mmCIF file of C-alpha atoms (C1' of nucleotides) in Angstrom:
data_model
loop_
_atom_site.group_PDB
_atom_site.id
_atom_site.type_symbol
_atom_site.label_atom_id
_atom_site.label_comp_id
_atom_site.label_asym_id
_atom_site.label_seq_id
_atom_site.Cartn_x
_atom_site.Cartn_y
_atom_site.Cartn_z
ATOM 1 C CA UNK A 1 -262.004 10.391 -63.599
ATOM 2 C CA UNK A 2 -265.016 8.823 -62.100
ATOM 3 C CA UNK A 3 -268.708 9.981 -61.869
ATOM 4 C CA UNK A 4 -269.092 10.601 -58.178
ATOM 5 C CA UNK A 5 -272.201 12.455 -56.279
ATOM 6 C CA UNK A 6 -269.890 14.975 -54.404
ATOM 7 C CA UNK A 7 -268.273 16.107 -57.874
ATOM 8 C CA UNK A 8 -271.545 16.358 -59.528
ATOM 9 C CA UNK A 9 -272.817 18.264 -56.550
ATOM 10 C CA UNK A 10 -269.673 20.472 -56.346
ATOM 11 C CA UNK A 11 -270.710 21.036 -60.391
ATOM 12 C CA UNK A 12 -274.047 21.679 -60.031
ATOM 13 C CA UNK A 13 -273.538 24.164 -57.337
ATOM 14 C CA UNK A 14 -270.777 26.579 -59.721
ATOM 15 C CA UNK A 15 -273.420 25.834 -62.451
ATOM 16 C CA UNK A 16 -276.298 27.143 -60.632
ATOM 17 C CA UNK A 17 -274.661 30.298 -59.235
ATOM 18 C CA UNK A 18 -273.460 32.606 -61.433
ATOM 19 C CA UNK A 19 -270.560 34.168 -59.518
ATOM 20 C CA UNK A 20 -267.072 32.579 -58.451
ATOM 21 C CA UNK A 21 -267.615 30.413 -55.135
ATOM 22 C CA UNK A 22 -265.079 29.681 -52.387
ATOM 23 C CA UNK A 23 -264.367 26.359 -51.219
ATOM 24 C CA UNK A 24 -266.260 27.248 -48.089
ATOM 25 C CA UNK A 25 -269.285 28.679 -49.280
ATOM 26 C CA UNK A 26 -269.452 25.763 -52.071
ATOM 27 C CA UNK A 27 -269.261 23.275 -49.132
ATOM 28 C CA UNK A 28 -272.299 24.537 -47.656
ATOM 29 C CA UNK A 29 -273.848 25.133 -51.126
ATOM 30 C CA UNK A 30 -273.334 21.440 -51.773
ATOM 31 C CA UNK A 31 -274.796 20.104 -48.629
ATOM 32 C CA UNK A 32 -277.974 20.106 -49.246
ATOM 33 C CA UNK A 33 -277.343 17.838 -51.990
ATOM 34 C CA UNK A 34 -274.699 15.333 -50.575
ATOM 35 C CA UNK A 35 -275.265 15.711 -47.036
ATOM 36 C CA UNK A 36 -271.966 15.539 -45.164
ATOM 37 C CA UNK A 37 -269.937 16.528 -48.058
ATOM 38 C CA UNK A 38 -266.279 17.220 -46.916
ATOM 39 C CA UNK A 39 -264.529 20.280 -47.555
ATOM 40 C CA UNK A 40 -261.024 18.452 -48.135
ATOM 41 C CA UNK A 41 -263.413 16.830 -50.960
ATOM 42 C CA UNK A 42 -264.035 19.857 -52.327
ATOM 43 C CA UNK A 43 -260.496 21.255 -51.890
ATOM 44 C CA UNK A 44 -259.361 17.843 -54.379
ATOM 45 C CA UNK A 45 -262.020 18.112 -56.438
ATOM 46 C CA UNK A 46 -261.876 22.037 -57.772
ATOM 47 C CA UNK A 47 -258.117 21.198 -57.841
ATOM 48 C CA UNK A 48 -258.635 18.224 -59.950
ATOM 49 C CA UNK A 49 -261.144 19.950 -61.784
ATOM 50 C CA UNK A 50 -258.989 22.868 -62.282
ATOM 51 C CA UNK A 51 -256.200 20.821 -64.061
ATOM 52 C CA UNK A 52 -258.465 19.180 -65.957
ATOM 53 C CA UNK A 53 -259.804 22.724 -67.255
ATOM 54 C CA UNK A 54 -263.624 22.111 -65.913
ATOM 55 C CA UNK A 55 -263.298 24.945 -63.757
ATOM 56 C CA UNK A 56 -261.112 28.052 -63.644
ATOM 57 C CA UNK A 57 -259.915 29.148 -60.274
ATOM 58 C CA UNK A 58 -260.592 33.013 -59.277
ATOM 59 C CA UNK A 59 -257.894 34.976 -57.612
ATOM 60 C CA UNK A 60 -258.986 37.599 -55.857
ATOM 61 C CA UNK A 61 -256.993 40.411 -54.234
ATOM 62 C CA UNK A 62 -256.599 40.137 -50.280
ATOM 63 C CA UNK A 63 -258.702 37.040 -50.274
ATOM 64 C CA UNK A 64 -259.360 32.815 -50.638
ATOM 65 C CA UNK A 65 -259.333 32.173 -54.347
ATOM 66 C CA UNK A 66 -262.911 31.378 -55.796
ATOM 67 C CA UNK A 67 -263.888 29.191 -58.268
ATOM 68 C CA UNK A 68 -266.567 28.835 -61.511
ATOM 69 C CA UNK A 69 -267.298 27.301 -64.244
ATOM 70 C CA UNK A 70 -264.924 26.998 -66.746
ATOM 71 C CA UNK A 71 -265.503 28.264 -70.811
ATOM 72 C CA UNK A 72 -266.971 31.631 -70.309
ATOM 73 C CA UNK A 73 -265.704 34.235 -72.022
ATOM 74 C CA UNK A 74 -262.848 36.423 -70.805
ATOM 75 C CA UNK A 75 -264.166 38.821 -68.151
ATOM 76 C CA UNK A 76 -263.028 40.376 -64.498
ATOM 77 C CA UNK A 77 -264.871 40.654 -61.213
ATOM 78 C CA UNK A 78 -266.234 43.070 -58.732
ATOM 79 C CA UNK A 79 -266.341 42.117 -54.856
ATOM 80 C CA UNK A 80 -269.026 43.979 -52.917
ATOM 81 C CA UNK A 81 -267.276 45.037 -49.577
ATOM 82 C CA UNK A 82 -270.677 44.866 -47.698
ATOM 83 C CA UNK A 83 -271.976 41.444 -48.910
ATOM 84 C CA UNK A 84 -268.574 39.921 -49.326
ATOM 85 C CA UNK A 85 -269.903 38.127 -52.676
ATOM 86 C CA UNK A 86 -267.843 38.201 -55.821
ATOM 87 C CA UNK A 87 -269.232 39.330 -58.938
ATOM 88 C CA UNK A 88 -268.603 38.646 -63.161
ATOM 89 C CA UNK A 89 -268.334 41.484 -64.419
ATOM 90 C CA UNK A 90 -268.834 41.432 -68.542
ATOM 91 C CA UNK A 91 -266.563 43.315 -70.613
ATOM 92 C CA UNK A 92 -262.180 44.091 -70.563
ATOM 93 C CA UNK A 93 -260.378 47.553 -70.557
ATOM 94 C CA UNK A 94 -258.010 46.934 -72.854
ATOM 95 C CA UNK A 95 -254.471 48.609 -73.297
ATOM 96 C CA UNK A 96 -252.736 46.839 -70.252
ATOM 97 C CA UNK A 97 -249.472 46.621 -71.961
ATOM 98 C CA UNK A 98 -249.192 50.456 -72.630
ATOM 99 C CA UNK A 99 -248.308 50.639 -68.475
ATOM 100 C CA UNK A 100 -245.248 48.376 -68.457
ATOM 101 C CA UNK A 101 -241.659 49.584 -68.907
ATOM 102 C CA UNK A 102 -239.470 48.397 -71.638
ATOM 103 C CA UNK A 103 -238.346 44.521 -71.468
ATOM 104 C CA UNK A 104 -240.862 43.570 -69.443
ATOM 105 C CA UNK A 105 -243.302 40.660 -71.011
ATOM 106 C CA UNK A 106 -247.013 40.660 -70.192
ATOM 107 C CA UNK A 107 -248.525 37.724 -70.342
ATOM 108 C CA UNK A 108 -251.658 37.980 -67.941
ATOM 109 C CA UNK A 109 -253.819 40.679 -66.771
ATOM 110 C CA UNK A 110 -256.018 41.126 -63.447
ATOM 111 C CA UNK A 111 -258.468 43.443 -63.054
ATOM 112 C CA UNK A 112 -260.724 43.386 -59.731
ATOM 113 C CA UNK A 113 -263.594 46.409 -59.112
ATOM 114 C CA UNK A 114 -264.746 46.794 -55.503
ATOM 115 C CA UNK A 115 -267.508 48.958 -53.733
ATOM 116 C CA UNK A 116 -270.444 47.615 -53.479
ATOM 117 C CA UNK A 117 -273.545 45.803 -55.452
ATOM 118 C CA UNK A 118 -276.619 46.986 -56.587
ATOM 119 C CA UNK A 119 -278.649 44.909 -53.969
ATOM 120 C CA UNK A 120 -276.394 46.374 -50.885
ATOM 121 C CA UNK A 121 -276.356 49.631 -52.744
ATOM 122 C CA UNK A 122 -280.231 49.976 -52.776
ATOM 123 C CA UNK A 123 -280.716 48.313 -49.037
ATOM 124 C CA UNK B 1 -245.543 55.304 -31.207
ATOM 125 C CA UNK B 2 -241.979 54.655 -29.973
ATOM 126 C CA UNK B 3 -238.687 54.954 -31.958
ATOM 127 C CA UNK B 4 -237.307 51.441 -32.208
ATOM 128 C CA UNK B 5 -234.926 49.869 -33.913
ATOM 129 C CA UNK B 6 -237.206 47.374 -35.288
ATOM 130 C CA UNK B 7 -239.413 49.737 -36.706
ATOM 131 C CA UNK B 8 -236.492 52.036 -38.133
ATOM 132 C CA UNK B 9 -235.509 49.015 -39.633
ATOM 133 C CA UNK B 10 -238.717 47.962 -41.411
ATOM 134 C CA UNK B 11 -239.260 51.194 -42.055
ATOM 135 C CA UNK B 12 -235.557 51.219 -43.735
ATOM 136 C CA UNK B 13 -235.923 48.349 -45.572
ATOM 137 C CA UNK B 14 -239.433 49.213 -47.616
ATOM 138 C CA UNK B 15 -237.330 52.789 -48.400
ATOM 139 C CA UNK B 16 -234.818 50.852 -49.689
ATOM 140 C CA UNK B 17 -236.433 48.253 -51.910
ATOM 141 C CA UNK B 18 -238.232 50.144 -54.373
ATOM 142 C CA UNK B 19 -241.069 47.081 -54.975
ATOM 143 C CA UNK B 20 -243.716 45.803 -52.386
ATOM 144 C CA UNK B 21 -242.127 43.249 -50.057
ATOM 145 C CA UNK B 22 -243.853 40.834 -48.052
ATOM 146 C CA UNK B 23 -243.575 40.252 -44.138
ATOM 147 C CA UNK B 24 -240.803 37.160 -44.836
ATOM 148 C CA UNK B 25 -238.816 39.356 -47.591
ATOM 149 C CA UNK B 26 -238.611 42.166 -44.963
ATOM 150 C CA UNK B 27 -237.464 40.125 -41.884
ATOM 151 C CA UNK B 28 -234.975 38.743 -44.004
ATOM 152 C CA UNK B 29 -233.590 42.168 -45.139
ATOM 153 C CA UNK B 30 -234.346 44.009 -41.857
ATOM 154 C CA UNK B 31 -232.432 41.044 -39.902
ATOM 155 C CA UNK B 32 -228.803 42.827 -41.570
ATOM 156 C CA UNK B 33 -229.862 45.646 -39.283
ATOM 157 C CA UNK B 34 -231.694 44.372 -36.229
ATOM 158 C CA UNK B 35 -230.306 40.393 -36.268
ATOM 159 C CA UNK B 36 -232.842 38.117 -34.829
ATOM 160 C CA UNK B 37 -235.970 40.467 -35.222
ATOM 161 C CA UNK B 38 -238.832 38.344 -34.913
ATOM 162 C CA UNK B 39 -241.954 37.548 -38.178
ATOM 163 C CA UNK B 40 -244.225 38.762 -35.404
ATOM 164 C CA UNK B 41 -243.002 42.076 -34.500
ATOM 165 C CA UNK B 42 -242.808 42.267 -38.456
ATOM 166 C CA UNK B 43 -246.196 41.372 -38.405
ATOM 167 C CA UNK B 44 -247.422 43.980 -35.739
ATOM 168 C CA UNK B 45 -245.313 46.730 -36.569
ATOM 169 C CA UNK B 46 -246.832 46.566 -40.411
ATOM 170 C CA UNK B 47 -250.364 46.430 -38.966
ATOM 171 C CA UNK B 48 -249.673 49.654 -37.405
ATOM 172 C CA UNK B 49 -248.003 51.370 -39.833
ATOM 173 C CA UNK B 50 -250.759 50.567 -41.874
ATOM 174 C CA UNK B 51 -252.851 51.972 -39.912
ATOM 175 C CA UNK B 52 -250.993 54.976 -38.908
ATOM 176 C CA UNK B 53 -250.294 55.237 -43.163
ATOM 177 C CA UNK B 54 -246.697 54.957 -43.075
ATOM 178 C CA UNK B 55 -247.017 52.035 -45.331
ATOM 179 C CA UNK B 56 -249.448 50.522 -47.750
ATOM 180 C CA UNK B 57 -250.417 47.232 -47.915
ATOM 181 C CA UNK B 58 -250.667 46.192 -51.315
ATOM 182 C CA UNK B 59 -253.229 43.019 -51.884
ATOM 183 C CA UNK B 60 -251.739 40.889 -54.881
ATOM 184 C CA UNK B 61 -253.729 38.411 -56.820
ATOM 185 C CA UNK B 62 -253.423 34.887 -54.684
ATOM 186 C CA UNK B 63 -250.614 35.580 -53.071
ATOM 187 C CA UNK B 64 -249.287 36.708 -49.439
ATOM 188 C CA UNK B 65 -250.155 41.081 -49.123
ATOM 189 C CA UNK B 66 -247.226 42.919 -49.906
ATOM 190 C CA UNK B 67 -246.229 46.484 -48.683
ATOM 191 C CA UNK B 68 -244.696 49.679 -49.701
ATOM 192 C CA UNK B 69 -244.125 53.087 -48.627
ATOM 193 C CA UNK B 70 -247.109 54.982 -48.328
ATOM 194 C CA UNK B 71 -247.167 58.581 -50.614
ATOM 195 C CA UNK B 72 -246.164 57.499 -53.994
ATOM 196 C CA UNK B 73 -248.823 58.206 -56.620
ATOM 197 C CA UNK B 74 -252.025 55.943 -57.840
ATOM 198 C CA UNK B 75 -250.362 53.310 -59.678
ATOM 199 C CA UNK B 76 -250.417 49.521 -60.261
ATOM 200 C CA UNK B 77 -248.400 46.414 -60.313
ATOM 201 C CA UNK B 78 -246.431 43.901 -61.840
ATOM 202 C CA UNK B 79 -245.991 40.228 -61.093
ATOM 203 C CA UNK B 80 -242.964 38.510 -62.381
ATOM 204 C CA UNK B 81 -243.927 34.381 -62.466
ATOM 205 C CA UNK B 82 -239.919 33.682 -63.084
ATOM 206 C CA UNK B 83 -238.382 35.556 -59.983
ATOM 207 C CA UNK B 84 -241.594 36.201 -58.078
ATOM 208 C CA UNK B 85 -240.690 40.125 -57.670
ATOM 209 C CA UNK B 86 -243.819 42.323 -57.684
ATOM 210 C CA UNK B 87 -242.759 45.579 -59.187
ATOM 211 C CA UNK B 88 -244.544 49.103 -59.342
ATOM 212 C CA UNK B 89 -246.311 50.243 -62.187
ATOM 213 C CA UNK B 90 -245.908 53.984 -62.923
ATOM 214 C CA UNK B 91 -249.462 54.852 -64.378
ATOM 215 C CA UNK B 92 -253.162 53.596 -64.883
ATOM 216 C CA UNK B 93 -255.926 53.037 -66.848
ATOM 217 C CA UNK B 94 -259.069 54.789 -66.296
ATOM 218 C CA UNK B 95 -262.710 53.773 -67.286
ATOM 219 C CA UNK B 96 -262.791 51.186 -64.841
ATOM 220 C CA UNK B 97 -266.125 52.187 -63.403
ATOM 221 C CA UNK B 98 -267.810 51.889 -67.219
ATOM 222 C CA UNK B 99 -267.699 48.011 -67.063
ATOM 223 C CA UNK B 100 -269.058 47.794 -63.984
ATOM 224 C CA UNK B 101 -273.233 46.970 -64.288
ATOM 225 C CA UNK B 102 -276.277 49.436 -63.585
ATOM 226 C CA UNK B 103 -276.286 50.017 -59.708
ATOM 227 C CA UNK B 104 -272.600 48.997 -58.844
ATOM 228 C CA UNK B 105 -270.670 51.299 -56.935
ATOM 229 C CA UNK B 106 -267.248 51.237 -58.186
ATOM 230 C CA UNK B 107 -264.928 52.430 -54.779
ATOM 231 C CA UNK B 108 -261.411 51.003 -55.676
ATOM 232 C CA UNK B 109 -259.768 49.011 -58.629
ATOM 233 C CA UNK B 110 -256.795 46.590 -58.757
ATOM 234 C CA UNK B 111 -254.848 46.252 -61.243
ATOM 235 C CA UNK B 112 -252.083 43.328 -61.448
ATOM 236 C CA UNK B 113 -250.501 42.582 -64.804
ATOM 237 C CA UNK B 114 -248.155 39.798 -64.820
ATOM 238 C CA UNK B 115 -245.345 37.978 -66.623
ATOM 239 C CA UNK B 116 -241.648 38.729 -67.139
ATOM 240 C CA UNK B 117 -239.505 41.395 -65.704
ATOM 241 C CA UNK B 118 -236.954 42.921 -67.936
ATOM 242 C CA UNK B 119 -234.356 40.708 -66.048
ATOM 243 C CA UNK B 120 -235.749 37.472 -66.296
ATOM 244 C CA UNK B 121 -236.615 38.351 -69.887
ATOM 245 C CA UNK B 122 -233.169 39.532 -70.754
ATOM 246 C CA UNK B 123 -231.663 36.234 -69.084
ATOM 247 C "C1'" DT C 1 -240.969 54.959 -13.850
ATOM 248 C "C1'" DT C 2 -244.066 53.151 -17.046
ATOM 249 C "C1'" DA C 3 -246.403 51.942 -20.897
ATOM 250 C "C1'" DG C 4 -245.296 50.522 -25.447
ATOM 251 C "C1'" DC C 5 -242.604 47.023 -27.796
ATOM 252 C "C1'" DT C 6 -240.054 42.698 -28.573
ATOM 253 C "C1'" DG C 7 -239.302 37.788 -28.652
ATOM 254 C "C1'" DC C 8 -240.967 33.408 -27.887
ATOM 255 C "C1'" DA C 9 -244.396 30.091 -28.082
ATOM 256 C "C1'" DA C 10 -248.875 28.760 -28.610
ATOM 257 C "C1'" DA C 11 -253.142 29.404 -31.097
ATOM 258 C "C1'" DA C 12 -256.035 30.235 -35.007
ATOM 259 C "C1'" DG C 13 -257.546 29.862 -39.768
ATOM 260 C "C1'" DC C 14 -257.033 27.960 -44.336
ATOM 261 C "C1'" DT C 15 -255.268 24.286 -47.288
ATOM 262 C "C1'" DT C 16 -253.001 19.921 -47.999
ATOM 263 C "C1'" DT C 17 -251.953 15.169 -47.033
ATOM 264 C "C1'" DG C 18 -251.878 10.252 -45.063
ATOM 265 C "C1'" DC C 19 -254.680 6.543 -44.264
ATOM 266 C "C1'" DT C 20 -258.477 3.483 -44.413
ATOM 267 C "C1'" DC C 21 -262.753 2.359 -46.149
ATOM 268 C "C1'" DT C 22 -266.251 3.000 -49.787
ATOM 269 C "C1'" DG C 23 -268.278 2.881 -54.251
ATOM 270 C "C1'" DT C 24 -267.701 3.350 -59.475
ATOM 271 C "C1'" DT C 25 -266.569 0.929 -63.277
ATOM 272 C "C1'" DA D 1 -262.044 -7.217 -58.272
ATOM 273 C "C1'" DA D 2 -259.506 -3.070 -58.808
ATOM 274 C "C1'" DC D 3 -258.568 1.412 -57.861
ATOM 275 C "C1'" DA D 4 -260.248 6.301 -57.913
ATOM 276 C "C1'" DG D 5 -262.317 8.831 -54.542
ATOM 277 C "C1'" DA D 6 -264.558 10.068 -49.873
ATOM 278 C "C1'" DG D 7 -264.195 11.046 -45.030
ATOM 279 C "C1'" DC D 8 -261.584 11.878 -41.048
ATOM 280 C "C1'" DA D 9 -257.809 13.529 -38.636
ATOM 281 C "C1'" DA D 10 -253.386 15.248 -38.499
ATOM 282 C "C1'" DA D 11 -249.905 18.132 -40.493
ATOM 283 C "C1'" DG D 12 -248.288 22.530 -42.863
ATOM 284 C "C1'" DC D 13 -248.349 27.410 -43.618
ATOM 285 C "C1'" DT D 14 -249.241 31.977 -42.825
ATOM 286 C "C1'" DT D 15 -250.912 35.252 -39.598
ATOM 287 C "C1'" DT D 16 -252.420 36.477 -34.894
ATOM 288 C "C1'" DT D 17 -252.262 36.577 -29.913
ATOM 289 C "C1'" DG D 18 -250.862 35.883 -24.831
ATOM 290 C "C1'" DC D 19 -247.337 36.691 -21.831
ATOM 291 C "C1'" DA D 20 -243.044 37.997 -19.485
ATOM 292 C "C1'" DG D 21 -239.195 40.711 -19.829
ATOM 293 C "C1'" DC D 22 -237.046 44.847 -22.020
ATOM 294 C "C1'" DT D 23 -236.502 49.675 -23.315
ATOM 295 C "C1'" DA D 24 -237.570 54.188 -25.193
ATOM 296 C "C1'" DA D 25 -239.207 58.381 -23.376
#
DNA sequence: TTAGCTGCAAAAGCTTTGCTCTGTT
DNA sequence: AACAGAGCAAAGCTTTTGCAGCTAA
């Protein structure tokens, strides 16, 4: 895996903001560093990157998976229905496993908040 | 809103199935009844049945919406990654809005838990 | 009769892929 | 010099839309 400018950028870029970025809005977000950038670039890289476990992609309900920075610690996310941004929200309600009928294995749990942010709240 | 057999039949078909089916599941099942309905009137008539609240649409983490009947009771869902069956949840866990940071406003939750159905587990 | 609805086909939006050229190593 | 990777354009999918004919009321 070579050191290219559009992967550094594409790193950078889910480094600097602190919330889960679509492809889209990473695109433009890297632009300013690499001008030109493609998106299909960015589409193989976060899949690459993905795989490789640098990044973790985002899946949110009703809408384009996001992506950030991989290693942070296990956490769920709040999308703000005015500003359309995606949010890390800290902490896990636990006791997931208490809902599902007999025989059925859990393995994975997603938990997504929506309403809206502070900033929307207080404009 | 007219009375046709399409819609009976879509209508039919989410009654029957007791789990969230998606626009292709549903034109496969509904085409026993109405043979050679068409993804598109699927499409539309789910749209408005949405919107009329005959039917829910039920946003699953990165994957196509699903939809149900509308009227049951709050509840959540279940993914199976084997047979790629949603399933309903009967209850939920409350205390959602306590993760959520100073000056969010929590409006909705999703919950999506995912692994094996009994089935799949059993087999 | 007539306005809503269906089917078909084309369009639209997002994501992936083929191909050629570039740039890292 | 090799070959991973970038850009571009085309292809694939899912969902939406335009249109002409059909049909419930």
């Amino acid at each position: 895996m070579r050191k290219t400018r559009q992967r550094e950028a594409i790193l950078a870029v889910l480094s600097g903001e602190r919330r889960p970025l679509t492809p889209t809005e990473i695109v433009g977000l890297a632009d300013q560093a690499v001008p030109g950038i493609n998106l299909a670039t960015v589409y193989r890289n976060l899949k690459l990157l993905a795989e490789t476990g640098q990044v973790i992609s985002v899946e949110c309900f009703g809408q384009t998976a996001r992506y950030e920075v991989a290693g942070l610690d296990h956490h769920h996310h709040f999308l703000c229905e005015d500003c359309d941004r995606l949010f890390d929200l800290p902490g896990c309600v636990e006791d997931f496993e208490s809902i599902a009928p007999r025989g059925f294995e859990v393995r994975r749990h997603h938990v997504q908040l929506a309403g809206r942010c502070d900033e929307c709240a207080a404009g």
